Each structure stands twice: as C-alpha cells, then as structure tokens.
Short mmCIF file of C-alpha atoms in Angstrom, two decimals:
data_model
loop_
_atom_site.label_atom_id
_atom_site.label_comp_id
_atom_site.label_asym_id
_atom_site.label_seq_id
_atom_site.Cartn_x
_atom_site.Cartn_y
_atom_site.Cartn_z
CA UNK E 77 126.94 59.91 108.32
CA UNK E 78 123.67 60.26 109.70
CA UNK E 79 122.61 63.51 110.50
CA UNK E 80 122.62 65.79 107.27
CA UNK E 81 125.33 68.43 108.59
CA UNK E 82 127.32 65.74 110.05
CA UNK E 83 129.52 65.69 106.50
CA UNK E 84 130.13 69.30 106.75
CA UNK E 85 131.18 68.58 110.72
CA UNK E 86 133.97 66.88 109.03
CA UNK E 87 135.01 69.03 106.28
CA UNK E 88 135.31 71.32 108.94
CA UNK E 89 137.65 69.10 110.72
CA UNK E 90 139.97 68.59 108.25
CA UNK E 91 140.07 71.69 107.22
CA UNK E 92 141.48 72.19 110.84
CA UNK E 93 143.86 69.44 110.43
CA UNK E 94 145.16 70.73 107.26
CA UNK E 95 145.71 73.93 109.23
CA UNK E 96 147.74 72.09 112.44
CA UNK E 97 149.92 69.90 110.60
CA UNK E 98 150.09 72.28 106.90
CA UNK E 99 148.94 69.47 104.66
CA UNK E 100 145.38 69.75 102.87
CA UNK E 101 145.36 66.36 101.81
CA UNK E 102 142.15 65.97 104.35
CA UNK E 103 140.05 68.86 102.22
CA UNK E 104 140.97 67.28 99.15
CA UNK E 105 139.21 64.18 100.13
CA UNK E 106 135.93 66.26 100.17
CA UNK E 107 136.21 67.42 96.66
CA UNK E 108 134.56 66.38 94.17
CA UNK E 109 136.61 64.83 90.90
CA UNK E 110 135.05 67.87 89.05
CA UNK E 111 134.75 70.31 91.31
CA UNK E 112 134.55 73.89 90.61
CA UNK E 113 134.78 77.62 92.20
CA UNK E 114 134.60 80.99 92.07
CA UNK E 115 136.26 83.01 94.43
CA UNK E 116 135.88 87.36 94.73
CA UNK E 117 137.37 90.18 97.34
CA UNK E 118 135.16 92.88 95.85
CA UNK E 119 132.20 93.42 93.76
CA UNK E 120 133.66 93.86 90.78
CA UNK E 121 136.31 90.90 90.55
CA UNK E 122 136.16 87.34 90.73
CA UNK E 123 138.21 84.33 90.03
CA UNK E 124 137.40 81.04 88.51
CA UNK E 125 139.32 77.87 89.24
CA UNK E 126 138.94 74.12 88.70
CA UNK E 127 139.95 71.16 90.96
CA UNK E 128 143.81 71.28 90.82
CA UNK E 129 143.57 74.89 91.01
CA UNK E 130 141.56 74.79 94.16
CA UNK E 131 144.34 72.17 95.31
CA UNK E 132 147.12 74.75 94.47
CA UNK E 133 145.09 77.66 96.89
CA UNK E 134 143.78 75.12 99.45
CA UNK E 135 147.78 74.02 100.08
CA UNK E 136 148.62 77.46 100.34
CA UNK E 137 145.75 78.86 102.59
CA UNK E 138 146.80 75.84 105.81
CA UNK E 139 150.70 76.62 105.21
CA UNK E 140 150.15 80.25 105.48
CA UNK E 141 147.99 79.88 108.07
CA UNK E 142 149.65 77.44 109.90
CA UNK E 143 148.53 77.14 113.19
CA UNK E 144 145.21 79.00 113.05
CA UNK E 145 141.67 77.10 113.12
CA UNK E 146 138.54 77.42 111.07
CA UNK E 147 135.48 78.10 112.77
CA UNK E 148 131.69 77.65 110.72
CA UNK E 149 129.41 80.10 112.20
CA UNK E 150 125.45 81.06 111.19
CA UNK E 151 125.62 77.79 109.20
CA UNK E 152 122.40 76.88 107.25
CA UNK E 153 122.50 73.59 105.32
CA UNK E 154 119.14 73.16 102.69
CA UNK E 155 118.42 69.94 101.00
CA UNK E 156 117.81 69.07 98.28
CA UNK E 157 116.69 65.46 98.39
CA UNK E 158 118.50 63.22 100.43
CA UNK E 159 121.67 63.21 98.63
CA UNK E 160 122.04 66.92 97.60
CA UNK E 161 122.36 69.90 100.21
CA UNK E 162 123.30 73.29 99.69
CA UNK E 163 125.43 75.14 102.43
CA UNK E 164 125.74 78.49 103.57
CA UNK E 165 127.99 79.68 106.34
CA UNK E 166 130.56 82.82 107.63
CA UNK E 167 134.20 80.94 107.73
CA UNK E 168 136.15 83.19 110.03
CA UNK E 169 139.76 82.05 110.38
CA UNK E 170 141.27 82.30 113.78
CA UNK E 171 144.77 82.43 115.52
CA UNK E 172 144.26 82.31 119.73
CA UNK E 173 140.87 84.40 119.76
CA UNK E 174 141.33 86.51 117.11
CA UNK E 175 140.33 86.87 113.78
CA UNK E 176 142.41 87.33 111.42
CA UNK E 177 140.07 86.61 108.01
CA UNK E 178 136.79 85.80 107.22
CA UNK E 179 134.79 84.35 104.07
CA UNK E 180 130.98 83.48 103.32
CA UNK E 181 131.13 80.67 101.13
CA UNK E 182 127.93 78.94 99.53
CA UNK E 183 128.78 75.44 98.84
CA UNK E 184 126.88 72.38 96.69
CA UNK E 185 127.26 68.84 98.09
CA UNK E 186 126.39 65.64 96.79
CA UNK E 187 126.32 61.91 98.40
CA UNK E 188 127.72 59.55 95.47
CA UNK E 189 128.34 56.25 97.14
CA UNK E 190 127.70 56.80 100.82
CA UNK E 191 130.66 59.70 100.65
CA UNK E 192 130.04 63.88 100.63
CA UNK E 193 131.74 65.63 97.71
CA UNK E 194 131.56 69.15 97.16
CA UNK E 195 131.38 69.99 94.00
CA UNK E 196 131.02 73.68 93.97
CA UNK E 197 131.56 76.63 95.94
CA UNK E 198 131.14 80.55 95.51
CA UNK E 199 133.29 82.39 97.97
CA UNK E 200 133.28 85.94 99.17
CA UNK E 201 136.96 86.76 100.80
CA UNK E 202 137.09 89.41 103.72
CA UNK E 203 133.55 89.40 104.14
CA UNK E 204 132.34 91.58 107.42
CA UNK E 205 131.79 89.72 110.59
CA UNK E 206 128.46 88.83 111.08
CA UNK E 207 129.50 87.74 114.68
CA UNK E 208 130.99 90.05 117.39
CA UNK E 209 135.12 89.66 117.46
CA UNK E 210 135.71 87.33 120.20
CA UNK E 211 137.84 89.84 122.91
CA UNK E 212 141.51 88.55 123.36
CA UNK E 213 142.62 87.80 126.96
CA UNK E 214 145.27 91.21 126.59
CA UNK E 215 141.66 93.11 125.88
CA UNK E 216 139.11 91.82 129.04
CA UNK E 217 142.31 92.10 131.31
CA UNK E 218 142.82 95.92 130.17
CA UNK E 219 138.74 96.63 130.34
CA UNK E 220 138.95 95.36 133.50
CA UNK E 221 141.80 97.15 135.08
CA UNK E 222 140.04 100.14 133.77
CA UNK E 223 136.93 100.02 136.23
#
C-alpha cells in the first residue's frame, strides 16, 4: 500500500463487496482487534459499541442494503506520522443513482505490521448531502421532455 489513501481505497471496496454478495466479512478485516465507535442520528443521542457490536450492525447494514454501493465523497485523509492517519469523508449509500442514506464518519487508522486497521470511528447517520443528488435517468428524461 503505497500511497496513504490507498488503504481506505480498499475499505471502500469491501465495503462494496459486503454490499453485492451480503457478507461483511471484507470490513471486518479492516478492524482493528479493539476497535471502537460511536454512532448518533441527532444531537442529542448517541450510541457506543465495541468490535462484535460493530460486527452485529456492519452484517446488518450490507444485508439490508443488499445491492446498493458505497460511495466516499469530499474525503480528507491527515497523517499523523507515517503509520497513523485520520479520515474524514460524506458516505452516501446508493441504489442505481440515488441516494438513499448518507453518513459523515471520522475514522482513526493505524499501520501495525504492513496492514490498515481502524480502530475508531465517530459516525453521524442521515447527515445532509454535501454533494448535489445525482438526477435518476426517470428525472433528466422528464426535464427534458419538458423543454
């Protein structure tokens, strides 16, 4: 893994694997043995969960979503060293061109032996888009007719 966001590529990936096939043994391989989260839908709530908790939701986010992918978008990834980043991205999750949730997660990643674990994440569910909605086919085909 040379380039620094190169590891983050591929927890992107198999986050989208996970979400083809409904298995998210792939993510788990990113994780960290001690890895540890917080996860909130408003300003006033937020849960706390450990590894096999974050196994539990991971295996249930790619079989309900089934089919959808997982796009990284105004992703910033700070070092801290060579073998520490911190990364910050809008995770919008998508089924054909629409969107159909969103999260900004901020995420702490470590290199032990050659590998990228993350070993903690703080994520904000239903976050707004910071992106435009990418138009569905059904919507530029109806703009269109319009003119």
């Amino acid at each position: 893994m040379g380039k620094t966001d190169d590891f983050h590529d591929m927890y992107i990936a198999a986050w989208n694997e996970g979400m083809a096939t409904g298995d998210a043994t792939p993510v788990y391989a990113f994780l960290a043995p001690k890895y540890h989260g917080w996860v909130g839908q408003d300003a006033t709530s937020i849960s706390e969960f450990e590894t096999a908790e974050a196994k539990d939701g991971f295996a249930q986010v790619v079989r309900g979503m089934q089919g959808s992918t997982v796009h990284a978008s105004h992703r910033t990834v700070g070092m801290r060293g060579e073998d520490e980043a911190v990364v910050f991205y809008e995770m919008s999750y998508r089924r054909d061109s629409q969107v159909i949730a969103r999260a900004l997660l901020m995420e702490s990643w470590r290199r032990v032996s050659g590998s990228w674990k993350l070993h903690r994440d703080i994520t904000e569910l239903n976050a707004p888009v910071l992106e435009p909605d990418i138009p569905s086919a059904e919507s530029i085909g109806a703009i269109h007719q319009e003119a």
